[in-house]
Amino acid sequence: MERKRIVSGIRSTGDLHIGHYLGVLKNWVELQKEYQCFYFIADWHALTSEYRDPSIIRKSAKDMVMVWLSVGIDPAQSVIFRQSDVKAHAELFLLLSMITPLSWLERNPTYKEMKEELKEKDLSTFGFLGYPVLQAADIVLYHADKVPIGEDQLPHLELTREIARRFNFIYGEGILKEPKEILTEAARVLGIDGRKMSKSYGNALFIYETGETLKQKVMNMLTDVKRMRKRDPGEPMDCNLYPLHEYFTPEEMRAEIRTGCRSAGLGCVECKQILLTNLIREFEPIWKKIDYYNEHAGIVDEILEEGARRAIKESDQTMEKVRAAMKLAD
Ligand code: TRP
C-alpha cells in the first residue's frame, strides 16, 4: 500500500535555531518513518517579505538543507527540494488565484498579524496577499494527506482546504485533495534575553554555532532575575534557562538541578555549564555532518537536483489533471 503523504516547507530567510530543531525538524525526522514526505525550501515564500534584499534567500536555502540532512532528513526516503526549482508551484498558484475570492485573503489573520509585525517592510503587495494561495498550491500539488505545522499556520491550512473544495466544486470532485494538519507544538524555549527565541531579536541559539559562541551565549543567558547572588535560592520555573534542560538534560540530573537551585546549593554558572555540556553532546555529531556537507557542497546540489526531479514528476501529474479540468488542455 502507498504510504500517506506529508508536505511541509520552511521559508529560507536565515539560519535555523534550536526552536526549529525541537519544534520542527525532530518531528520531520520522525514522520519519515510513517509517511512519504515532501520537504521543501519555500524560497518564493521567502521572497514575499524579502524582495527588497533577496540575497539571503539563496544562501540560507543551501545552509538549511545541510542542516536538514545533518539532523536526519533522509534523501533516500524523503523528497527534498527547492520550491523555485519546481515551476508547477507557480503555475498552480496562478490558476488557483483565479478562483480565490479576495475576501478570503483579506480576512486571513496571519496576513494581518505579519503585516503588523513586519512594519519596517512594505508588505502591501499582491504577492504577499497571495501568500496562502501559493501555500495551497505547494500542498495540493502532491495530494498531501497531512501537513505538519505550528498553530500560527492553521488559517493557511484552512484556506488551502477551502480553495481545494472550491476548485473541486467548480471543476470536478476528487481532483484536489483536502489536507489535514498535524499540529506540532512549538518548543517552549526562550532566547538568551528571556524573550521568544527569534533570529530577528538577535537572541537565538542556532543549530550551527561554534562551540565558543554557544558557550558565550549560554553563559550570558538570563536566569531567574530574582536570584541576584549565588546564595539566594532560585526557582527553575521562573528561569529562562531551565526549559532548555527539559529538552537536553536527562530527568535524574534535572531533579538535582531543581533541588540545587531552590536550596541555593547549585549556582547559575554551574547550571549553565551542565546545559552547555549537554547541548554540545547533542549537537557535536550534527556540527560534524554540517561541516562535511560544507566541504562537499556538490552533494547538496545533487540532492536538490534529484529532489526537484522527483517533485516535478509528481507535480506534473497533478498539473495535467488541473489543466484539463480548467480547459487549458484536452
Ligand atoms: N508558511 C509556512 C511558514 O511560514 C511555510 C510554508 C510554505 C509551508 N508552504 C508551505 C508549510 C506548505 C507547510 C506546507 O512556516
mmCIF file of C-alpha atoms and ligand atoms in Angstrom:
data_model
loop_
_atom_site.group_PDB
_atom_site.id
_atom_site.type_symbol
_atom_site.label_atom_id
_atom_site.label_comp_id
_atom_site.label_asym_id
_atom_site.label_seq_id
_atom_site.Cartn_x
_atom_site.Cartn_y
_atom_site.Cartn_z
ATOM 1 C CA MET A 1 0.000 0.000 0.000
ATOM 2 C CA GLU A 2 1.161 3.518 -0.765
ATOM 3 C CA ARG A 3 2.216 5.471 2.272
ATOM 4 C CA LYS A 4 0.217 8.554 3.174
ATOM 5 C CA ARG A 5 1.782 11.813 2.197
ATOM 6 C CA ILE A 6 3.210 14.716 4.112
ATOM 7 C CA VAL A 7 4.130 18.088 2.652
ATOM 8 C CA SER A 8 5.893 20.817 4.593
ATOM 9 C CA GLY A 9 8.158 23.759 3.906
ATOM 10 C CA ILE A 10 10.269 26.382 5.638
ATOM 11 C CA ARG A 11 10.994 29.827 4.263
ATOM 12 C CA SER A 12 14.689 30.410 3.685
ATOM 13 C CA THR A 13 15.102 33.707 5.459
ATOM 14 C CA GLY A 14 18.044 32.914 7.736
ATOM 15 C CA ASP A 15 19.615 30.338 9.980
ATOM 16 C CA LEU A 16 17.717 27.647 11.815
ATOM 17 C CA HIS A 17 17.754 27.863 15.611
ATOM 18 C CA ILE A 18 17.159 25.440 18.447
ATOM 19 C CA GLY A 19 13.465 26.301 18.420
ATOM 20 C CA HIS A 20 13.273 24.994 14.830
ATOM 21 C CA TYR A 21 15.281 21.932 15.800
ATOM 22 C CA LEU A 22 12.971 20.975 18.662
ATOM 23 C CA GLY A 23 9.676 22.190 17.218
ATOM 24 C CA VAL A 24 10.008 21.322 13.536
ATOM 25 C CA LEU A 25 12.976 19.252 12.433
ATOM 26 C CA LYS A 26 12.888 16.469 15.035
ATOM 27 C CA ASN A 27 9.271 15.992 14.091
ATOM 28 C CA TRP A 28 10.062 15.861 10.399
ATOM 29 C CA VAL A 29 12.646 13.184 11.033
ATOM 30 C CA GLU A 30 10.092 11.069 12.942
ATOM 31 C CA LEU A 31 7.397 11.486 10.297
ATOM 32 C CA GLN A 32 9.642 9.914 7.675
ATOM 33 C CA LYS A 33 9.128 6.525 9.340
ATOM 34 C CA GLU A 34 5.439 6.509 8.618
ATOM 35 C CA TYR A 35 4.852 8.814 5.660
ATOM 36 C CA GLN A 36 6.121 9.634 2.223
ATOM 37 C CA CYS A 37 7.407 13.128 2.930
ATOM 38 C CA PHE A 38 7.953 16.095 0.646
ATOM 39 C CA TYR A 39 10.095 18.683 2.418
ATOM 40 C CA PHE A 40 10.974 21.852 0.618
ATOM 41 C CA ILE A 41 12.635 25.231 0.922
ATOM 42 C CA ALA A 42 9.933 27.835 0.368
ATOM 43 C CA ASP A 43 12.157 30.364 -1.370
ATOM 44 C CA TRP A 44 9.314 32.027 -3.272
ATOM 45 C CA HIS A 45 7.506 32.463 0.010
ATOM 46 C CA ALA A 46 10.674 33.999 1.430
ATOM 47 C CA LEU A 47 10.624 36.471 -1.436
ATOM 48 C CA THR A 48 7.175 37.762 -0.479
ATOM 49 C CA SER A 49 8.733 39.522 2.502
ATOM 50 C CA GLU A 50 12.437 39.761 1.500
ATOM 51 C CA TYR A 51 12.029 41.052 -2.044
ATOM 52 C CA ARG A 52 13.999 44.235 -1.318
ATOM 53 C CA ASP A 53 17.097 42.360 -0.264
ATOM 54 C CA PRO A 54 16.793 38.804 -1.527
ATOM 55 C CA SER A 55 20.486 37.902 -1.242
ATOM 56 C CA ILE A 56 19.926 35.962 1.978
ATOM 57 C CA ILE A 57 17.396 33.616 0.404
ATOM 58 C CA ARG A 58 19.626 31.509 -1.809
ATOM 59 C CA LYS A 59 22.464 31.232 0.668
ATOM 60 C CA SER A 60 20.263 30.267 3.564
ATOM 61 C CA ALA A 61 18.396 27.768 1.392
ATOM 62 C CA LYS A 62 21.528 25.700 0.964
ATOM 63 C CA ASP A 63 22.600 26.122 4.574
ATOM 64 C CA MET A 64 19.196 24.926 5.677
ATOM 65 C CA VAL A 65 19.329 21.826 3.538
ATOM 66 C CA MET A 66 22.718 20.993 5.060
ATOM 67 C CA VAL A 67 21.132 21.219 8.495
ATOM 68 C CA TRP A 68 18.152 19.080 7.427
ATOM 69 C CA LEU A 69 20.452 16.366 6.150
ATOM 70 C CA SER A 70 22.620 16.546 9.249
ATOM 71 C CA VAL A 71 19.749 16.107 11.694
ATOM 72 C CA GLY A 72 18.452 13.065 9.832
ATOM 73 C CA ILE A 73 16.167 14.109 6.997
ATOM 74 C CA ASP A 74 16.987 11.308 4.607
ATOM 75 C CA PRO A 75 17.018 11.976 0.853
ATOM 76 C CA ALA A 76 16.634 8.245 0.196
ATOM 77 C CA GLN A 77 13.240 8.331 1.915
ATOM 78 C CA SER A 78 12.007 11.887 1.518
ATOM 79 C CA VAL A 79 11.813 14.262 -1.401
ATOM 80 C CA ILE A 80 13.930 17.306 -0.547
ATOM 81 C CA PHE A 81 13.702 20.222 -2.936
ATOM 82 C CA ARG A 82 13.613 23.938 -3.529
ATOM 83 C CA GLN A 83 10.203 25.367 -4.407
ATOM 84 C CA SER A 84 11.548 27.596 -7.185
ATOM 85 C CA ASP A 85 13.027 24.549 -8.947
ATOM 86 C CA VAL A 86 9.519 23.182 -9.482
ATOM 87 C CA LYS A 87 7.709 25.659 -11.721
ATOM 88 C CA ALA A 88 4.390 23.884 -11.277
ATOM 89 C CA HIS A 89 4.085 25.657 -7.892
ATOM 90 C CA ALA A 90 3.942 28.974 -9.753
ATOM 91 C CA GLU A 91 1.557 27.725 -12.401
ATOM 92 C CA LEU A 92 -0.849 26.253 -9.884
ATOM 93 C CA PHE A 93 -0.596 29.415 -7.788
ATOM 94 C CA LEU A 94 -1.725 31.399 -10.827
ATOM 95 C CA LEU A 95 -4.589 29.047 -11.613
ATOM 96 C CA LEU A 96 -5.802 28.852 -8.014
ATOM 97 C CA SER A 97 -5.695 32.641 -7.806
ATOM 98 C CA MET A 98 -8.419 32.743 -10.469
ATOM 99 C CA ILE A 99 -10.900 31.092 -8.121
ATOM 100 C CA THR A 100 -9.805 32.511 -4.758
ATOM 101 C CA PRO A 101 -12.074 35.301 -3.540
ATOM 102 C CA LEU A 102 -10.172 38.373 -2.376
ATOM 103 C CA SER A 103 -12.199 38.494 0.806
ATOM 104 C CA TRP A 104 -10.766 35.125 1.925
ATOM 105 C CA LEU A 105 -7.270 36.564 1.712
ATOM 106 C CA GLU A 106 -8.044 39.904 3.275
ATOM 107 C CA ARG A 107 -9.629 38.383 6.359
ATOM 108 C CA ASN A 108 -6.694 35.986 6.927
ATOM 109 C CA PRO A 109 -5.451 36.628 10.499
ATOM 110 C CA THR A 110 -1.854 35.570 9.738
ATOM 111 C CA TYR A 111 -1.752 38.153 6.950
ATOM 112 C CA LYS A 112 -2.938 40.910 9.256
ATOM 113 C CA GLU A 113 -0.512 39.911 12.029
ATOM 114 C CA MET A 114 2.527 39.616 9.777
ATOM 115 C CA LYS A 115 1.846 43.000 8.203
ATOM 116 C CA GLU A 116 1.614 44.474 11.671
ATOM 117 C CA GLU A 117 4.755 42.704 12.929
ATOM 118 C CA LEU A 118 6.956 43.455 9.956
ATOM 119 C CA LYS A 119 6.076 47.138 9.789
ATOM 120 C CA GLU A 120 9.520 48.076 8.507
ATOM 121 C CA LYS A 121 8.813 46.141 5.309
ATOM 122 C CA ASP A 122 6.261 47.223 2.765
ATOM 123 C CA LEU A 123 4.033 44.195 2.548
ATOM 124 C CA SER A 124 1.175 45.871 0.718
ATOM 125 C CA THR A 125 1.907 43.775 -2.317
ATOM 126 C CA PHE A 126 -0.114 41.435 -4.438
ATOM 127 C CA GLY A 127 2.456 38.673 -3.774
ATOM 128 C CA PHE A 128 2.190 38.938 -0.027
ATOM 129 C CA LEU A 129 -1.602 38.951 -0.067
ATOM 130 C CA GLY A 130 -1.430 35.853 -2.232
ATOM 131 C CA TYR A 131 0.955 34.037 0.141
ATOM 132 C CA PRO A 132 -1.644 31.468 1.242
ATOM 133 C CA VAL A 133 -2.631 30.726 -2.367
ATOM 134 C CA LEU A 134 0.967 29.782 -3.117
ATOM 135 C CA GLN A 135 0.984 27.688 0.045
ATOM 136 C CA ALA A 136 -2.212 25.950 -1.066
ATOM 137 C CA ALA A 137 -0.534 25.178 -4.392
ATOM 138 C CA ASP A 138 2.510 23.714 -2.556
ATOM 139 C CA ILE A 139 0.267 21.344 -0.675
ATOM 140 C CA VAL A 140 -2.326 20.183 -3.193
ATOM 141 C CA LEU A 141 0.268 19.624 -5.936
ATOM 142 C CA TYR A 142 1.394 16.496 -4.071
ATOM 143 C CA HIS A 143 -2.040 15.411 -2.805
ATOM 144 C CA ALA A 144 -0.815 15.785 0.772
ATOM 145 C CA ASP A 145 -2.844 13.894 3.336
ATOM 146 C CA LYS A 146 -1.277 15.788 6.196
ATOM 147 C CA VAL A 147 0.711 18.935 6.797
ATOM 148 C CA PRO A 148 2.789 19.312 9.976
ATOM 149 C CA ILE A 149 2.524 22.938 11.030
ATOM 150 C CA GLY A 150 2.534 25.222 14.036
ATOM 151 C CA GLU A 151 -0.617 26.862 15.294
ATOM 152 C CA ASP A 152 0.153 30.138 13.504
ATOM 153 C CA GLN A 153 -0.226 28.329 10.171
ATOM 154 C CA LEU A 154 -3.696 26.894 10.825
ATOM 155 C CA PRO A 155 -5.517 29.696 8.982
ATOM 156 C CA HIS A 156 -3.372 28.949 5.929
ATOM 157 C CA LEU A 157 -4.282 25.301 6.015
ATOM 158 C CA GLU A 158 -7.957 26.123 6.388
ATOM 159 C CA LEU A 159 -7.640 28.345 3.317
ATOM 160 C CA THR A 160 -5.944 25.503 1.464
ATOM 161 C CA ARG A 161 -8.928 23.279 2.203
ATOM 162 C CA GLU A 162 -11.379 25.978 1.152
ATOM 163 C CA ILE A 163 -9.554 26.579 -2.102
ATOM 164 C CA ALA A 164 -9.349 22.837 -2.865
ATOM 165 C CA ARG A 165 -13.051 22.441 -2.099
ATOM 166 C CA ARG A 166 -13.984 25.352 -4.337
ATOM 167 C CA PHE A 167 -11.798 24.004 -7.134
ATOM 168 C CA ASN A 168 -13.424 20.590 -6.918
ATOM 169 C CA PHE A 169 -16.885 22.145 -6.732
ATOM 170 C CA ILE A 170 -16.316 24.132 -9.921
ATOM 171 C CA TYR A 171 -14.210 21.690 -11.971
ATOM 172 C CA GLY A 172 -14.985 18.240 -10.655
ATOM 173 C CA GLU A 173 -14.930 16.251 -7.443
ATOM 174 C CA GLY A 174 -11.775 14.477 -6.341
ATOM 175 C CA ILE A 175 -9.247 16.417 -8.393
ATOM 176 C CA LEU A 176 -7.545 18.127 -5.458
ATOM 177 C CA LYS A 177 -7.193 16.605 -2.010
ATOM 178 C CA GLU A 178 -8.107 18.490 1.150
ATOM 179 C CA PRO A 179 -5.240 18.099 3.606
ATOM 180 C CA LYS A 180 -5.424 17.728 7.386
ATOM 181 C CA GLU A 181 -2.999 19.270 9.836
ATOM 182 C CA ILE A 182 -0.586 17.619 12.204
ATOM 183 C CA LEU A 183 -0.392 20.289 14.827
ATOM 184 C CA THR A 184 3.160 20.483 16.101
ATOM 185 C CA GLU A 185 3.729 22.046 19.450
ATOM 186 C CA ALA A 186 6.191 24.922 19.386
ATOM 187 C CA ALA A 187 9.263 24.302 21.520
ATOM 188 C CA ARG A 188 8.899 26.046 24.845
ATOM 189 C CA VAL A 189 12.328 27.633 24.787
ATOM 190 C CA LEU A 190 13.207 31.268 25.189
ATOM 191 C CA GLY A 191 16.007 33.331 23.746
ATOM 192 C CA ILE A 192 19.059 34.300 25.775
ATOM 193 C CA ASP A 193 17.374 37.549 26.846
ATOM 194 C CA GLY A 194 14.179 35.848 28.014
ATOM 195 C CA ARG A 195 12.077 36.876 25.012
ATOM 196 C CA LYS A 196 10.723 34.467 22.417
ATOM 197 C CA MET A 197 13.620 32.879 20.528
ATOM 198 C CA SER A 198 13.812 34.559 17.152
ATOM 199 C CA LYS A 199 16.517 35.407 14.696
ATOM 200 C CA SER A 200 15.156 38.925 14.347
ATOM 201 C CA TYR A 201 15.552 39.572 18.095
ATOM 202 C CA GLY A 202 19.212 38.540 17.939
ATOM 203 C CA ASN A 203 18.682 36.219 20.923
ATOM 204 C CA ALA A 204 18.688 32.799 19.279
ATOM 205 C CA LEU A 205 20.891 29.792 19.858
ATOM 206 C CA PHE A 206 21.447 28.494 16.362
ATOM 207 C CA ILE A 207 21.723 24.839 15.457
ATOM 208 C CA TYR A 208 25.015 25.629 13.817
ATOM 209 C CA GLU A 209 27.152 27.628 16.245
ATOM 210 C CA THR A 210 30.781 27.187 17.038
ATOM 211 C CA GLY A 211 31.328 25.700 20.499
ATOM 212 C CA GLU A 212 32.796 29.050 21.555
ATOM 213 C CA THR A 213 29.850 31.262 20.561
ATOM 214 C CA LEU A 214 27.442 28.744 22.037
ATOM 215 C CA LYS A 215 29.380 28.898 25.295
ATOM 216 C CA GLN A 216 29.311 32.687 25.360
ATOM 217 C CA LYS A 217 25.592 32.775 24.684
ATOM 218 C CA VAL A 218 24.734 30.150 27.278
ATOM 219 C CA MET A 219 26.960 31.755 29.885
ATOM 220 C CA ASN A 220 25.283 35.126 29.258
ATOM 221 C CA MET A 221 21.770 33.760 29.447
ATOM 222 C CA LEU A 222 19.352 35.494 31.693
ATOM 223 C CA THR A 223 18.290 33.183 34.549
ATOM 224 C CA ASP A 224 15.808 33.736 37.393
ATOM 225 C CA VAL A 225 16.022 37.513 37.804
ATOM 226 C CA LYS A 226 15.121 37.268 41.488
ATOM 227 C CA ARG A 227 18.287 35.285 42.102
ATOM 228 C CA MET A 228 20.825 38.081 42.424
ATOM 229 C CA ARG A 229 23.543 36.220 44.302
ATOM 230 C CA LYS A 230 24.522 32.599 44.409
ATOM 231 C CA ARG A 231 23.312 32.245 47.989
ATOM 232 C CA ASP A 232 19.791 33.390 47.047
ATOM 233 C CA PRO A 233 17.543 30.439 46.294
ATOM 234 C CA GLY A 234 16.179 30.346 42.745
ATOM 235 C CA GLU A 235 13.073 28.982 41.085
ATOM 236 C CA PRO A 236 13.611 26.873 37.953
ATOM 237 C CA MET A 237 10.064 27.573 36.777
ATOM 238 C CA ASP A 238 10.903 31.299 36.652
ATOM 239 C CA CYS A 239 14.218 30.732 34.927
ATOM 240 C CA ASN A 240 14.704 31.307 31.198
ATOM 241 C CA LEU A 241 17.407 28.696 31.007
ATOM 242 C CA TYR A 242 15.687 25.827 32.780
ATOM 243 C CA PRO A 243 13.290 24.975 29.905
ATOM 244 C CA LEU A 244 16.348 24.072 27.829
ATOM 245 C CA HIS A 245 17.295 21.472 30.445
ATOM 246 C CA GLU A 246 13.862 19.956 29.903
ATOM 247 C CA TYR A 247 14.917 19.122 26.355
ATOM 248 C CA PHE A 248 18.606 18.380 26.687
ATOM 249 C CA THR A 249 19.259 17.114 30.221
ATOM 250 C CA PRO A 250 18.107 13.680 31.479
ATOM 251 C CA GLU A 251 15.446 13.737 34.197
ATOM 252 C CA GLU A 252 17.603 12.441 37.119
ATOM 253 C CA MET A 253 20.028 15.250 36.551
ATOM 254 C CA ARG A 254 17.190 17.746 36.186
ATOM 255 C CA ALA A 255 15.785 16.731 39.570
ATOM 256 C CA GLU A 256 19.163 17.509 41.119
ATOM 257 C CA ILE A 257 19.277 20.833 39.322
ATOM 258 C CA ARG A 258 15.838 21.834 40.583
ATOM 259 C CA THR A 259 16.701 20.921 44.165
ATOM 260 C CA GLY A 260 20.092 22.586 43.921
ATOM 261 C CA CYS A 261 18.603 25.770 42.504
ATOM 262 C CA ARG A 262 15.842 26.011 45.108
ATOM 263 C CA SER A 263 18.240 25.387 48.000
ATOM 264 C CA ALA A 264 20.899 27.713 46.583
ATOM 265 C CA GLY A 265 23.292 24.757 46.558
ATOM 266 C CA LEU A 266 23.825 24.945 42.824
ATOM 267 C CA GLY A 267 24.906 28.224 41.238
ATOM 268 C CA CYS A 268 23.746 29.519 37.884
ATOM 269 C CA VAL A 269 27.236 29.230 36.434
ATOM 270 C CA GLU A 270 27.412 25.506 37.217
ATOM 271 C CA CYS A 271 23.882 25.012 35.992
ATOM 272 C CA LYS A 272 24.816 26.664 32.699
ATOM 273 C CA GLN A 273 27.891 24.504 32.398
ATOM 274 C CA ILE A 274 25.778 21.376 32.720
ATOM 275 C CA LEU A 275 23.477 22.654 29.993
ATOM 276 C CA LEU A 276 26.381 23.554 27.752
ATOM 277 C CA THR A 277 27.864 20.069 28.096
ATOM 278 C CA ASN A 278 24.532 18.517 27.171
ATOM 279 C CA LEU A 279 23.992 20.861 24.235
ATOM 280 C CA ILE A 280 27.424 20.033 22.890
ATOM 281 C CA ARG A 281 26.791 16.306 23.312
ATOM 282 C CA GLU A 282 23.615 16.629 21.247
ATOM 283 C CA PHE A 283 24.936 18.969 18.573
ATOM 284 C CA GLU A 284 28.536 17.885 18.074
ATOM 285 C CA PRO A 285 27.667 14.994 15.731
ATOM 286 C CA ILE A 286 25.345 17.337 13.847
ATOM 287 C CA TRP A 287 28.056 20.004 13.531
ATOM 288 C CA LYS A 288 30.435 17.392 12.149
ATOM 289 C CA LYS A 289 27.929 16.444 9.481
ATOM 290 C CA ILE A 290 27.241 20.081 8.604
ATOM 291 C CA ASP A 291 30.988 20.636 8.210
ATOM 292 C CA TYR A 292 31.127 17.630 5.939
ATOM 293 C CA TYR A 293 28.368 18.970 3.703
ATOM 294 C CA ASN A 294 30.001 22.392 3.649
ATOM 295 C CA GLU A 295 33.163 20.795 2.374
ATOM 296 C CA HIS A 296 31.239 18.692 -0.127
ATOM 297 C CA ALA A 297 28.636 21.193 -1.260
ATOM 298 C CA GLY A 298 28.289 19.310 -4.548
ATOM 299 C CA ILE A 299 26.434 16.560 -2.688
ATOM 300 C CA VAL A 300 23.821 19.040 -1.549
ATOM 301 C CA ASP A 301 23.376 20.330 -5.101
ATOM 302 C CA GLU A 302 22.875 16.772 -6.285
ATOM 303 C CA ILE A 303 20.332 16.027 -3.593
ATOM 304 C CA LEU A 304 18.400 19.157 -4.538
ATOM 305 C CA GLU A 305 18.526 18.245 -8.217
ATOM 306 C CA GLU A 306 17.289 14.735 -7.554
ATOM 307 C CA GLY A 307 14.597 16.090 -5.228
ATOM 308 C CA ALA A 308 13.454 18.549 -7.891
ATOM 309 C CA ARG A 309 13.279 15.732 -10.428
ATOM 310 C CA ARG A 310 11.053 13.655 -8.195
ATOM 311 C CA ALA A 311 8.898 16.643 -7.255
ATOM 312 C CA ILE A 312 8.500 17.668 -10.902
ATOM 313 C CA LYS A 313 7.410 14.161 -11.825
ATOM 314 C CA GLU A 314 4.742 14.138 -9.125
ATOM 315 C CA SER A 315 3.537 17.676 -9.673
ATOM 316 C CA ASP A 316 3.331 17.269 -13.465
ATOM 317 C CA GLN A 317 0.750 14.544 -12.986
ATOM 318 C CA THR A 318 -1.401 16.838 -10.888
ATOM 319 C CA MET A 319 -0.973 19.701 -13.349
ATOM 320 C CA GLU A 320 -2.172 17.576 -16.243
ATOM 321 C CA LYS A 321 -5.432 16.957 -14.438
ATOM 322 C CA VAL A 322 -5.740 20.587 -13.382
ATOM 323 C CA ARG A 323 -5.104 21.931 -16.890
ATOM 324 C CA ALA A 324 -7.622 19.551 -18.365
ATOM 325 C CA ALA A 325 -10.207 20.446 -15.729
ATOM 326 C CA MET A 326 -9.746 24.146 -16.460
ATOM 327 C CA LYS A 327 -9.944 23.547 -20.224
ATOM 328 C CA LEU A 328 -6.350 24.560 -20.821
ATOM 329 C CA ALA A 329 -5.583 21.167 -22.305
ATOM 330 C CA ASP A 330 -7.520 18.233 -23.654
HETATM 331 N N1 TRP B 1 4.058 29.407 5.557
HETATM 332 C C1 TRP B 1 4.920 28.415 6.157
HETATM 333 C C2 TRP B 1 5.645 29.052 7.339
HETATM 334 O O1 TRP B 1 5.903 30.230 7.335
HETATM 335 C C3 TRP B 1 5.914 27.861 5.180
HETATM 336 C C4 TRP B 1 5.245 27.097 4.092
HETATM 337 C C5 TRP B 1 5.165 27.444 2.772
HETATM 338 C C6 TRP B 1 4.590 25.846 4.229
HETATM 339 N N2 TRP B 1 4.499 26.496 2.088
HETATM 340 C C7 TRP B 1 4.123 25.504 2.938
HETATM 341 C C8 TRP B 1 4.344 24.983 5.320
HETATM 342 C C9 TRP B 1 3.414 24.331 2.719
HETATM 343 C C10 TRP B 1 3.634 23.811 5.097
HETATM 344 C C11 TRP B 1 3.164 23.484 3.804
HETATM 345 O O2 TRP B 1 6.007 28.352 8.246
#
